[in-house]
XYZ file of C-alpha atoms in Angstrom:
694
model
C 6.062 -14.425 22.807
C 7.647 -13.981 19.369
C 5.318 -14.571 16.395
C 5.624 -14.477 12.612
C 3.575 -11.245 12.715
C 6.419 -9.511 14.578
C 8.655 -10.127 11.548
C 5.889 -9.170 9.091
C 5.514 -5.781 10.862
C 9.242 -5.024 10.718
C 9.200 -3.496 7.166
C 6.603 -0.913 8.248
C 8.727 0.057 11.252
C 11.826 0.385 9.051
C 10.093 3.074 6.954
C 9.379 5.177 10.072
C 12.966 6.439 9.872
C 12.267 7.863 6.404
C 8.792 9.185 7.228
C 10.281 11.188 10.128
C 12.505 13.074 7.631
C 10.179 13.838 4.704
C 8.159 16.755 6.087
C 8.154 19.645 3.531
C 10.643 17.686 1.368
C 10.886 16.595 -2.244
C 11.525 12.836 -2.124
C 13.668 11.141 -4.790
C 13.475 7.342 -4.718
C 14.902 4.518 -6.858
C 12.719 1.710 -8.232
C 13.780 -0.950 -5.727
C 12.963 1.171 -2.688
C 9.770 2.349 -4.380
C 8.687 -1.289 -4.747
C 9.348 -1.962 -1.052
C 7.334 1.164 -0.129
C 4.572 0.108 -2.542
C 3.738 -2.827 -0.227
C 4.145 -0.668 2.929
C 1.576 2.021 2.139
C 2.912 3.512 -1.094
C 3.486 7.170 -1.912
C 0.420 8.019 0.205
C 2.490 7.229 3.324
C 5.080 9.848 2.287
C 2.463 12.488 1.455
C 0.620 11.893 4.738
C 3.947 12.360 6.546
C 4.269 15.825 4.949
C 6.267 15.234 1.746
C 5.635 17.903 -0.905
C 6.532 15.776 -3.907
C 7.688 12.258 -4.805
C 9.960 11.914 -7.828
C 11.996 9.266 -9.590
C 15.682 8.943 -8.706
C 17.090 10.288 -11.969
C 19.567 12.878 -13.232
C 16.684 14.383 -15.238
C 14.792 15.375 -12.086
C 15.320 18.417 -9.854
C 13.685 20.245 -6.951
C 11.363 23.172 -7.543
C 12.137 26.747 -6.532
C 9.837 26.342 -3.514
C 11.441 23.039 -2.389
C 14.446 23.791 -0.130
C 14.618 20.253 1.316
C 15.337 16.926 -0.393
C 15.268 13.314 0.792
C 16.994 10.702 -1.375
C 16.089 7.039 -0.758
C 18.372 4.533 -2.526
C 18.917 0.776 -2.462
C 22.584 0.947 -3.476
C 25.969 1.815 -2.052
C 26.861 5.512 -2.160
C 29.267 4.950 -5.025
C 29.401 5.206 -8.805
C 26.210 6.084 -10.648
C 24.256 6.686 -7.401
C 26.651 9.481 -6.421
C 26.477 10.961 -9.932
C 22.662 11.109 -9.869
C 22.532 12.716 -6.402
C 25.139 15.286 -7.473
C 23.189 16.086 -10.672
C 19.875 16.588 -8.820
C 21.402 18.685 -6.011
C 23.398 20.826 -8.454
C 20.258 21.589 -10.496
C 18.219 22.531 -7.408
C 18.257 25.102 -4.608
C 18.305 22.762 -1.629
C 19.447 23.943 1.782
C 18.782 20.641 3.549
C 19.557 17.203 2.109
C 18.947 13.786 3.633
C 20.218 10.590 1.983
C 18.845 7.254 3.184
C 20.603 4.120 1.894
C 19.629 0.500 2.484
C 23.331 -0.462 2.551
C 24.711 -0.395 6.096
C 27.868 1.543 6.949
C 29.739 -1.731 7.494
C 28.963 -2.710 3.875
C 30.290 0.674 2.681
C 33.528 0.019 4.590
C 33.935 -3.363 2.887
C 33.209 -1.789 -0.499
C 36.045 0.650 0.221
C 38.363 -2.261 1.205
C 38.306 -1.381 4.922
C 38.115 -4.683 6.790
C 38.128 -3.404 10.387
C 35.216 -1.794 12.241
C 35.688 1.963 12.765
C 34.385 4.461 15.284
C 31.405 6.468 14.052
C 30.367 6.500 10.389
C 33.258 8.104 8.459
C 31.955 7.135 4.995
C 28.584 8.755 5.706
C 30.244 11.829 7.260
C 32.417 12.344 4.172
C 29.330 12.106 1.966
C 27.562 14.722 4.106
C 30.435 17.117 3.349
C 30.077 16.411 -0.379
C 26.347 17.182 -0.191
C 27.106 20.568 1.387
C 29.635 21.283 -1.372
C 27.066 20.464 -4.071
C 24.448 22.633 -2.335
C 26.987 25.479 -2.483
C 27.251 26.292 1.224
C 29.085 24.290 3.904
C 26.700 25.734 6.527
C 23.680 24.022 4.959
C 22.420 20.801 6.578
C 23.184 17.322 5.241
C 22.417 13.931 6.764
C 23.256 10.411 5.594
C 21.406 7.538 7.254
C 21.061 3.788 6.895
C 17.648 2.084 7.083
C 16.914 -1.581 6.168
C 14.176 -0.729 3.655
C 14.654 -3.978 1.738
C 11.576 -5.945 2.846
C 8.137 -5.844 1.209
C 5.251 -7.448 3.172
C 3.383 -8.949 0.223
C 1.172 -10.918 2.613
C 1.176 -11.830 6.326
C 2.907 -15.079 5.289
C 5.427 -13.604 2.831
C 8.208 -10.993 2.904
C 10.023 -10.224 -0.349
C 13.316 -8.365 -0.833
C 12.962 -6.260 -4.036
C 16.560 -4.898 -3.915
C 17.776 -8.513 -4.205
C 15.246 -9.663 -6.816
C 18.026 -10.666 -9.221
C 20.108 -12.557 -6.648
C 20.162 -16.168 -7.846
C 22.080 -19.277 -6.760
C 25.288 -20.140 -8.579
C 25.191 -22.504 -11.573
C 27.805 -24.801 -13.097
C 28.505 -22.142 -15.777
C 29.304 -19.693 -12.943
C 31.748 -22.198 -11.463
C 33.664 -22.199 -14.750
C 33.765 -18.382 -14.702
C 35.010 -18.344 -11.084
C 37.669 -21.003 -11.761
C 38.914 -19.141 -14.844
C 40.206 -16.378 -12.520
C 41.999 -18.756 -10.154
C 45.337 -20.616 -10.393
C 44.898 -24.215 -11.565
C 45.835 -25.728 -8.193
C 43.299 -23.535 -6.336
C 40.294 -24.200 -8.556
C 37.041 -25.394 -6.979
C 35.941 -28.981 -7.570
C 32.254 -28.036 -7.217
C 29.901 -25.242 -6.246
C 29.751 -26.592 -2.676
C 33.409 -25.518 -2.242
C 32.847 -21.852 -3.196
C 33.079 -19.366 -0.311
C 32.072 -15.714 -0.025
C 35.643 -14.431 -0.483
C 35.913 -16.066 -3.917
C 32.789 -14.321 -5.266
C 33.158 -11.269 -7.548
C 33.072 -7.943 -5.664
C 29.525 -6.977 -6.695
C 27.991 -10.322 -5.724
C 29.992 -10.405 -2.488
C 28.683 -6.953 -1.523
C 25.138 -8.046 -2.378
C 25.432 -11.041 -0.017
C 26.869 -8.775 2.711
C 24.035 -6.255 2.236
C 21.387 -8.999 2.459
C 22.834 -10.491 5.660
C 23.103 -6.993 7.147
C 19.363 -6.436 6.475
C 18.494 -9.815 8.002
C 20.594 -8.996 11.053
C 18.702 -5.681 11.421
C 15.410 -7.595 11.345
C 16.586 -10.002 14.054
C 17.917 -7.061 16.064
C 14.567 -5.235 15.906
C 12.630 -8.341 16.981
C 15.115 -9.331 19.708
C 15.770 -12.700 18.071
C 18.580 -15.216 18.350
C 18.445 -17.293 15.186
C 19.605 -20.817 14.435
C 20.581 -20.843 10.751
C 20.358 -23.820 8.403
C 21.164 -24.049 4.699
C 20.353 -26.263 1.706
C 22.450 -25.447 -1.360
C 25.781 -23.705 -2.064
C 24.532 -20.099 -2.213
C 22.337 -20.605 0.844
C 25.336 -21.936 2.772
C 27.326 -18.797 1.849
C 24.501 -16.466 2.964
C 23.810 -18.404 6.181
C 27.534 -18.466 6.967
C 27.776 -14.707 6.476
C 24.802 -14.156 8.774
C 26.394 -16.400 11.423
C 29.679 -14.460 11.300
C 28.125 -10.965 11.080
C 30.071 -8.797 13.584
C 26.971 -7.261 15.204
C 25.126 -10.589 15.336
C 27.453 -12.069 17.974
C 26.500 -9.475 20.601
C 22.817 -9.702 19.672
C 22.705 -13.468 20.159
C 24.054 -13.149 23.711
C 21.172 -10.948 24.909
C 18.249 -11.673 22.540
C 15.199 -12.953 24.477
C 13.517 -14.713 21.530
C 14.498 -17.672 19.374
C 13.736 -18.592 15.768
C 15.027 -21.018 13.133
C 15.807 -19.852 9.600
C 16.368 -22.277 6.715
C 17.950 -20.882 3.533
C 17.116 -22.917 0.400
C 18.594 -22.466 -3.083
C 15.988 -22.140 -5.834
C 18.181 -24.353 -8.036
C 17.389 -27.314 -5.769
C 13.979 -27.406 -7.498
C 13.657 -25.672 -10.856
C 10.985 -28.150 -11.958
C 8.440 -26.617 -9.603
C 9.366 -23.059 -10.572
C 8.807 -23.451 -14.339
C 5.963 -25.993 -14.141
C 2.288 -25.115 -14.646
C 0.894 -27.565 -12.075
C 0.345 -24.906 -9.376
C -3.448 -24.525 -9.755
C -3.207 -21.062 -8.215
C -5.065 -17.881 -9.218
C -2.347 -15.419 -8.164
C 0.264 -17.343 -10.177
C -1.838 -16.995 -13.339
C -2.503 -13.289 -12.687
C 1.230 -12.613 -12.280
C 1.963 -14.575 -15.474
C -0.524 -13.076 -17.939
C -0.887 -9.429 -16.834
C 1.792 -6.856 -17.635
C 4.207 -5.940 -14.794
C 3.732 -2.559 -13.140
C 6.469 -0.272 -14.585
C 9.603 -0.359 -12.450
C 8.312 -3.295 -10.371
C 9.330 -6.947 -10.258
C 6.262 -8.372 -8.477
C 3.110 -6.296 -8.983
C 1.093 -6.060 -12.204
C -1.020 -3.498 -14.071
C -4.791 -3.816 -13.709
C -6.879 -2.082 -16.386
C -9.355 0.184 -14.529
C -11.388 1.234 -17.587
C -14.379 -0.961 -16.678
C -14.979 1.134 -13.560
C -15.482 4.255 -15.687
C -17.712 5.383 -18.551
C -14.720 6.008 -20.840
C -15.082 4.312 -24.235
C -12.457 1.662 -25.006
C -10.239 2.778 -27.897
C -6.670 1.861 -28.957
C -5.411 4.801 -26.848
C -7.771 4.543 -23.857
C -5.417 2.304 -21.863
C -3.166 5.351 -21.364
C -6.052 7.517 -20.136
C -6.228 5.983 -16.648
C -3.501 5.045 -14.198
C -3.451 1.256 -13.751
C -4.648 -0.524 -10.626
C -2.487 -3.099 -8.818
C -2.489 -6.058 -6.401
C -0.983 -4.247 -3.384
C -3.964 -3.080 -1.316
C -2.577 -2.007 2.078
C -5.446 0.211 3.207
C -8.331 -2.278 2.973
C -8.568 -5.270 5.370
C -11.150 -6.902 3.057
C -8.816 -6.588 0.059
C -5.871 -7.879 2.086
C -7.786 -10.999 3.140
C -8.918 -11.528 -0.478
C -5.329 -11.223 -1.764
C -4.167 -13.740 0.862
C -6.877 -16.188 -0.320
C -5.857 -15.689 -3.980
C -2.220 -16.257 -3.043
C -2.558 -19.384 -0.893
C -5.724 -21.154 -2.176
C -6.451 -23.332 -5.169
C -7.533 -21.559 -8.365
C -11.228 -22.440 -8.025
C -11.340 -21.461 -4.339
C -9.630 -18.137 -5.130
C -12.107 -17.282 -7.900
C -15.069 -18.209 -5.683
C -13.713 -15.948 -2.932
C -13.421 -13.050 -5.405
C -17.085 -13.484 -6.346
C -18.143 -13.783 -2.699
C -16.368 -10.557 -1.716
C -17.791 -8.649 -4.700
C -21.318 -9.798 -3.847
C -20.785 -8.849 -0.207
C -19.478 -5.377 -1.165
C -22.406 -4.760 -3.543
C -24.885 -5.868 -0.882
C -23.346 -3.489 1.671
C -23.808 -0.609 -0.763
C -27.375 -1.773 -1.602
C -26.518 -2.058 -5.315
C -28.985 -3.992 -7.548
C -26.928 -7.184 -7.856
C -28.315 -10.255 -9.644
C -27.180 -13.384 -7.829
C -26.100 -16.403 -9.875
C -24.670 -19.724 -8.773
C -22.469 -22.247 -10.552
C -19.302 -21.563 -12.500
C -17.711 -18.134 -12.099
C -17.102 -16.388 -15.432
C -15.180 -13.175 -16.174
C -18.379 -11.677 -17.636
C -20.208 -12.351 -14.365
C -17.450 -10.693 -12.308
C -17.392 -7.666 -14.629
C -21.170 -7.266 -14.390
C -20.837 -7.087 -10.588
C -18.024 -4.526 -10.741
C -19.759 -2.286 -13.273
C -22.516 -1.688 -10.677
C -20.003 0.381 -8.674
C -19.057 2.875 -11.375
C -22.073 5.120 -10.878
C -21.509 5.430 -7.136
C -18.342 7.327 -6.231
C -18.675 6.545 -2.509
C -19.066 2.801 -3.144
C -16.174 2.874 -5.613
C -13.885 4.572 -3.102
C -14.915 2.302 -0.202
C -14.292 -0.949 -2.101
C -11.549 0.121 -4.519
C -9.107 -2.531 -3.250
C -11.489 -5.468 -3.713
C -12.547 -4.099 -7.120
C -8.939 -3.957 -8.347
C -8.377 -7.592 -7.334
C -11.696 -8.504 -8.986
C -10.652 -6.783 -12.219
C -7.266 -8.559 -12.132
C -9.112 -11.888 -11.839
C -11.564 -11.142 -14.668
C -8.808 -9.878 -16.991
C -6.757 -13.024 -16.299
C -9.646 -15.446 -16.885
C -10.385 -13.944 -20.314
C -6.754 -13.290 -21.324
C -5.941 -14.758 -24.772
C -2.682 -16.348 -23.541
C -4.271 -18.255 -20.632
C -5.094 -21.365 -22.766
C -1.327 -21.814 -23.241
C -1.072 -22.471 -19.488
C -3.231 -25.613 -19.913
C -1.296 -26.657 -23.030
C 1.995 -26.488 -21.110
C 0.491 -28.373 -18.167
C -0.744 -31.170 -20.453
C 2.667 -31.553 -22.099
C 4.497 -31.482 -18.751
C 2.290 -34.335 -17.530
C 3.092 -36.358 -20.645
C 6.818 -35.784 -20.153
C 6.561 -36.753 -16.488
C 4.870 -40.090 -17.317
C 7.339 -40.888 -20.128
C 10.403 -40.021 -18.052
C 10.627 -43.317 -16.183
C 10.444 -45.410 -19.381
C 12.602 -43.443 -21.822
C 16.191 -42.304 -22.162
C 16.877 -38.558 -22.254
C 17.440 -38.261 -26.035
C 14.030 -39.927 -26.561
C 12.479 -37.312 -24.256
C 14.073 -34.465 -26.219
C 12.836 -36.030 -29.453
C 9.266 -35.545 -28.206
C 9.848 -31.767 -28.112
C 11.008 -31.489 -31.721
C 7.481 -31.509 -33.280
C 6.587 -28.511 -31.090
C 9.537 -26.460 -32.362
C 7.828 -24.656 -35.210
C 6.980 -21.012 -35.885
C 3.601 -19.873 -34.609
C 0.743 -19.439 -37.061
C 2.460 -21.346 -39.862
C 0.732 -23.771 -42.226
C 1.934 -26.711 -40.118
C 1.191 -25.089 -36.784
C -1.393 -27.748 -35.965
C -1.346 -31.244 -37.348
C -4.974 -31.832 -36.430
C -6.204 -28.362 -37.283
C -8.070 -28.246 -33.975
C -5.633 -26.151 -31.971
C -6.125 -22.405 -31.986
C -3.397 -19.794 -32.102
C -4.106 -18.977 -28.432
C -3.149 -22.397 -27.036
C -0.192 -22.824 -29.394
C 3.159 -22.934 -27.585
C 5.324 -19.928 -28.411
C 9.086 -19.536 -27.836
C 8.627 -18.652 -24.142
C 6.647 -21.839 -23.476
C 9.120 -23.959 -25.463
C 12.016 -22.602 -23.396
C 10.070 -23.344 -20.191
C 9.510 -26.939 -21.346
C 13.240 -27.296 -22.021
C 14.116 -26.047 -18.526
C 11.468 -28.413 -17.086
C 12.905 -31.391 -18.944
C 16.604 -30.652 -18.361
C 15.953 -30.152 -14.629
C 14.690 -33.776 -14.571
C 17.301 -35.212 -16.963
C 18.904 -37.412 -14.284
C 15.579 -39.220 -13.777
C 15.537 -40.555 -17.364
C 16.483 -44.175 -17.997
C 19.874 -45.089 -19.526
C 19.691 -46.032 -23.204
C 18.850 -49.709 -23.604
C 20.733 -50.488 -26.836
C 23.329 -47.709 -27.028
C 26.649 -47.296 -25.262
C 27.199 -44.189 -23.146
C 29.274 -42.651 -25.954
C 26.561 -43.343 -28.537
C 23.913 -41.800 -26.266
C 26.096 -38.714 -25.820
C 26.535 -38.348 -29.588
C 22.779 -38.771 -30.106
C 22.135 -36.106 -27.452
C 24.521 -33.646 -29.131
C 22.849 -34.243 -32.507
C 19.384 -33.635 -31.035
C 20.538 -30.476 -29.262
C 21.888 -29.112 -32.557
C 18.493 -29.806 -34.158
C 16.673 -28.113 -31.279
C 18.986 -25.078 -31.449
C 18.334 -24.744 -35.178
C 14.580 -25.186 -34.793
C 14.365 -22.695 -31.916
C 16.443 -20.186 -33.880
C 13.879 -20.395 -36.700
C 10.972 -20.045 -34.243
C 12.468 -16.920 -32.646
C 13.428 -15.185 -35.896
C 9.864 -15.686 -37.234
C 8.305 -13.881 -34.230
C 6.622 -10.589 -35.148
C 7.173 -9.262 -31.609
C 9.820 -10.224 -29.044
C 8.616 -11.060 -25.531
C 10.524 -9.626 -22.538
C 12.199 -13.042 -22.116
C 13.383 -13.132 -25.745
C 14.599 -9.543 -25.482
C 16.763 -10.476 -22.510
C 18.016 -13.690 -24.109
C 18.978 -12.111 -27.437
C 19.789 -8.566 -26.325
C 17.446 -7.214 -29.036
C 14.465 -4.934 -28.400
C 12.596 -5.746 -31.639
C 12.644 -8.335 -34.477
C 14.349 -5.917 -36.894
C 17.517 -5.977 -34.766
C 17.497 -9.777 -34.444
C 19.679 -11.602 -36.964
C 19.771 -15.378 -37.420
C 23.382 -15.431 -36.172
C 22.466 -13.541 -33.011
C 19.495 -15.805 -32.267
C 21.577 -18.941 -32.921
C 24.349 -17.718 -30.601
C 21.823 -16.964 -27.834
C 20.349 -20.491 -28.151
C 23.818 -22.077 -27.990
C 24.555 -20.164 -24.776
C 21.168 -21.207 -23.390
C 21.811 -24.910 -24.006
C 25.235 -24.576 -22.360
C 23.426 -23.550 -19.151
C 20.640 -26.124 -19.594
C 23.142 -29.013 -19.579
C 24.146 -28.241 -15.998
C 20.616 -28.088 -14.549
C 20.340 -31.813 -13.858
C 23.383 -31.691 -11.541
C 22.196 -29.029 -9.077
C 21.408 -31.652 -6.391
C 24.473 -33.849 -6.985
C 26.110 -32.748 -3.711
C 23.099 -33.799 -1.608
C 23.051 -37.124 0.229
C 19.340 -37.690 0.852
C 17.091 -35.185 -0.967
C 18.484 -35.905 -4.435
C 15.255 -36.292 -6.428
C 11.972 -34.464 -7.030
C 10.533 -37.312 -9.116
C 8.606 -40.411 -8.072
C 8.405 -43.006 -10.870
C 5.220 -44.899 -11.675
C 4.865 -48.236 -9.873
C 2.233 -49.623 -12.224
C -0.588 -48.602 -9.898
C 0.161 -44.923 -9.329
C 1.233 -42.450 -11.991
C 4.653 -40.833 -11.938
C 4.574 -37.603 -9.923
C 6.607 -34.505 -9.249
C 7.541 -34.336 -5.557
C 8.276 -30.720 -4.510
C 11.650 -30.214 -2.835
C 10.065 -27.903 -0.246
C 7.625 -30.644 0.731
C 10.560 -32.985 1.368
C 12.356 -30.396 3.487
C 9.267 -29.683 5.597
C 8.638 -33.424 6.056
C 12.142 -33.667 7.526
C 11.666 -30.562 9.701
C 8.273 -31.639 11.074
C 9.116 -35.333 11.479
C 7.960 -36.364 14.982
C 11.232 -38.235 15.633
C 13.342 -35.105 14.887
C 15.482 -37.078 12.450
C 18.707 -35.404 11.396
C 18.794 -34.713 7.666
C 22.392 -34.495 6.357
C 21.320 -32.063 3.607
C 19.906 -29.430 6.010
C 23.223 -28.048 7.222
C 23.391 -26.181 10.541
C 25.538 -23.058 10.043
C 25.219 -21.110 13.317
C 27.319 -23.406 15.482
C 30.886 -22.481 14.587
C 33.418 -24.074 16.986
C 30.605 -25.560 19.107
C 29.348 -27.576 16.137
C 32.852 -28.808 15.337
C 33.331 -30.004 18.921
C 29.964 -31.783 18.825
C 30.967 -33.489 15.577
C 34.092 -34.793 17.265
C 32.288 -35.943 20.416
C 29.539 -37.620 18.364
C 32.077 -40.247 17.260
C 31.989 -41.843 20.725
C 28.887 -40.440 22.470
C 25.353 -39.272 21.669
C 25.263 -35.525 20.995
C 22.126 -33.406 20.599
C 22.389 -31.072 17.617
C 20.147 -28.044 16.929
C 17.091 -28.918 14.841
C 14.940 -26.498 12.792
C 11.829 -27.530 14.761
C 13.392 -26.603 18.137
C 12.131 -23.010 18.048
C 8.570 -21.596 18.062
C 9.084 -19.575 14.846
C 10.369 -21.010 11.566
C 11.552 -18.733 8.741
C 12.045 -20.185 5.257
C 14.243 -18.053 2.976
C 14.114 -19.139 -0.672
C 17.129 -17.679 -2.475
C 16.066 -17.062 -6.081
C 12.306 -16.832 -5.624
C 9.186 -18.621 -4.397
C 6.010 -19.482 -6.323
C 2.464 -18.831 -5.035
C 1.739 -22.578 -5.245
C 4.692 -23.197 -2.898
C 3.171 -20.743 -0.412
C -0.009 -22.837 -0.498
C 2.060 -26.010 -0.050
C 3.838 -24.563 3.008
C 0.516 -23.496 4.543
C -0.965 -26.973 3.990
C 2.131 -28.747 5.342
C 2.085 -26.688 8.542
C -1.658 -27.300 9.037
C -1.242 -31.049 8.469
C 2.020 -31.810 10.266
C 2.460 -29.184 12.961
C -0.580 -26.914 13.430
C 0.128 -23.835 15.505
C 3.714 -23.481 14.258
C 4.579 -19.900 13.318
C 5.995 -19.977 9.773
C 7.064 -16.984 7.666
C 8.396 -17.221 4.124
C 11.080 -14.808 2.931
C 12.303 -14.709 -0.646
C 14.060 -12.563 -3.192
C 10.968 -12.469 -5.449
C 7.522 -13.940 -6.163
C 8.037 -16.051 -9.262
C 6.252 -16.322 -12.581
C 7.358 -19.355 -14.663
C 9.124 -17.089 -17.211
C 11.214 -15.457 -14.455
C 13.348 -18.599 -14.167
C 14.779 -18.548 -17.727
C 15.496 -14.811 -17.311
C 17.437 -15.533 -14.108
C 19.133 -18.688 -15.421
C 20.367 -17.162 -18.649
C 21.172 -13.672 -17.296
C 24.545 -12.477 -18.531
C 25.164 -10.273 -15.454
C 24.349 -12.797 -12.709
C 27.876 -12.581 -11.246
C 27.948 -8.775 -11.487
C 24.781 -7.288 -9.933
C 24.222 -3.532 -9.980
C 24.461 -2.407 -6.353
C 26.491 0.715 -6.980
C 29.952 -0.856 -6.780
C-alpha cells in the first residue's frame, strides 16, 4: 500500500543515478543541487561513493592533473551561462571522461529550443555530448548527459522542499499589468484567474514545465495515479500542466496506486506567512540565525562552544558552522521533527530531554534541573561533551540542534518577535471597528529611525525590542493583506477615504525612507529592496523610489482572494464575547477536505478530469454526478506554491490527528518560510524572469 514515506524516500533514490557515476571523479555542483543533496546525505554521500573531490560549479574552478573524470550536477537547462561555465572548467582541465547531470528533463530542453513535438531519443543531450568531447580535445573521449529529478529535499518525513524552485512565487496584480502590457488591448486578461501557461514569459513558463516534469517523475517512481486540485491562479496553471504532461497520460493508465494532490497559492494567505503568531521553535531559529552560505533553508550554527577555542572577533571564521540537516542520526532527526512540528515550549523541552539523555548515555557528570529551560542551562549540558571526542562524535547531530536552540533563545533580535506579535494582535482587534486609513494611522508612530531620541515614548523599551525597517515592512504586509476586512469609513465618502489613504501612504513612504536611510547597516531584505549593498550607496531618492514601488505591490495584496467564492476571508471579527482571530487559510481548506459529508468546495478546483469533468458538469444540470474529492484517496499531498511556514506544518499535523487520524499526508513546497522571505518574494524585481538557464 502506498504511504507518504514512499514519496519521502524518492529524493534519496533520485541521487542514486549521480552516485553511480562519481567514482574517481571531481564533482562540480551548483548551489541549488547542493542544497537538495545537503538534506539527502550531503557531500559525505558523494565521497563514500568514490568521488575524489567536490567543488563549486564556477568558471574559476578546474580539475587537478590527477583528475581525469568530471561529473557536473546542475539545476538549470543546458543553455546560456551553464554551458559557458562547463566549457570553462573542461577547457582548463585534462578530463577524458565527462558526465553532466541536469535536473531539467529532455522534454523541457526541447520546449526551450522551440521544439513542440516529442522526438526519438535525446538529440539535445547527444549534441551536448559532442560539444563536451570537443572541449576535452578528443572526440574519442567519453561524454554522457543525463537527466535526474534532483529537485526534492526531504527536510523532514512530513516535508519535501524544492530548492531549485525556491523563488517560484504566485502571480500578483502588478504581474498582471506587466503581462497585459505585452498583449493587444482586446486580448488582455481581466484577472489573474484568466492567465494560462502559454501567456507566461519564457523563463517562468520553463520553470513551471520543469517543476511538473519533476512531479511526474516522482509519481512515476512511486507508481501513482494522481487526482490534482488547485486553489489560486498559479496553482491552477501548475496543476493543469501536470494533468496534460505527455508522459503522465500513459502512467495514469497503468499506475497501481492513487493519491490526491492539492496545489495552493501562498498569496491566498500572506497574513499567516508574515505573522509572528506561530509559537514554533524552528520558525524562530530560521528567522534569527544567519543562512548557511548558498542555501535558502538551512542556517549556520556556531560550534565554538564545543571547543576550547577562545571567542574573539575573528574566532567565528576558525570553525566550519554546524547546521539543522542531520541525516545520519535518528535521534537528531526525531528532535528536528519535534522542533519543526511542536509548540515552542514543547520543542525546547524536547531539546533539553535529548541532551540529558545523551549525556547520561555517555556517563557525563550532568546536573539535573527542572523548571524553565534557559540557554545557559542548555550550553552547560553541551559543554560537558567537548572533552570527550567519542561522545562528541556520537551525538554531534543533537548537539548542533541544541546549539541552534541556545543561540536563538539568547539572540539579541528575538525580543522583536514578541514586539511584532503584540502589535499584530492589536491590529487584529482594531480591524473590525476601524476603517483602513485609521489602521494605517496606528503604524505612523512606529515609523522612526532606530536608536533616536524619540525611539521610545515611555523610555522603557530597549533597542533590542524596537521595530526596525524589516519589522515595519512585515507589519505593512500583514495589514495590507487584511485590508478588505476593515470597516468602511463612517463619515467619509468613498472618494474622501481614497484621498485620505493616498495622503497617509505618502506620509508612510516618507517616514520609511527616513528610517531606511538612517540605518547603519542594511539587512538582506533592504539590500534586495533598494539594490544597494551598504548605506553609502543608498541615496534618499533611491530609497524613496524603492518604497513607492513597494506600496504599489502592497495595494494589490487585499485582492488575492477576490476570485474565490467561499474561502474569501482569513479573519473572524469579534462578537463581543470572543476576540477577533486570524483563521488560517490552510485550516479552512483541510476542514473542507476532511468534512465527513464530502461537501464540494467551489474554490478547490479539480484539474485532472479534462473532457470527463466537462461531461460531468453538463450531466450535473439534470442528474446527480459524483465528482472526485481530495479525500477519496489514501494519500494526500499538499503543495504550497511560494512556501510553507513551520507553524503551518504543525497545523496540518494537528488537523489530520483531529479530523482524520491515519490519513497519510505529505507537504511539498518551494521553500520553508521565514517571515522576512515574503517581502523579498513579493517585491522581487525578477519574479517573472527566473534564472533557469534560458
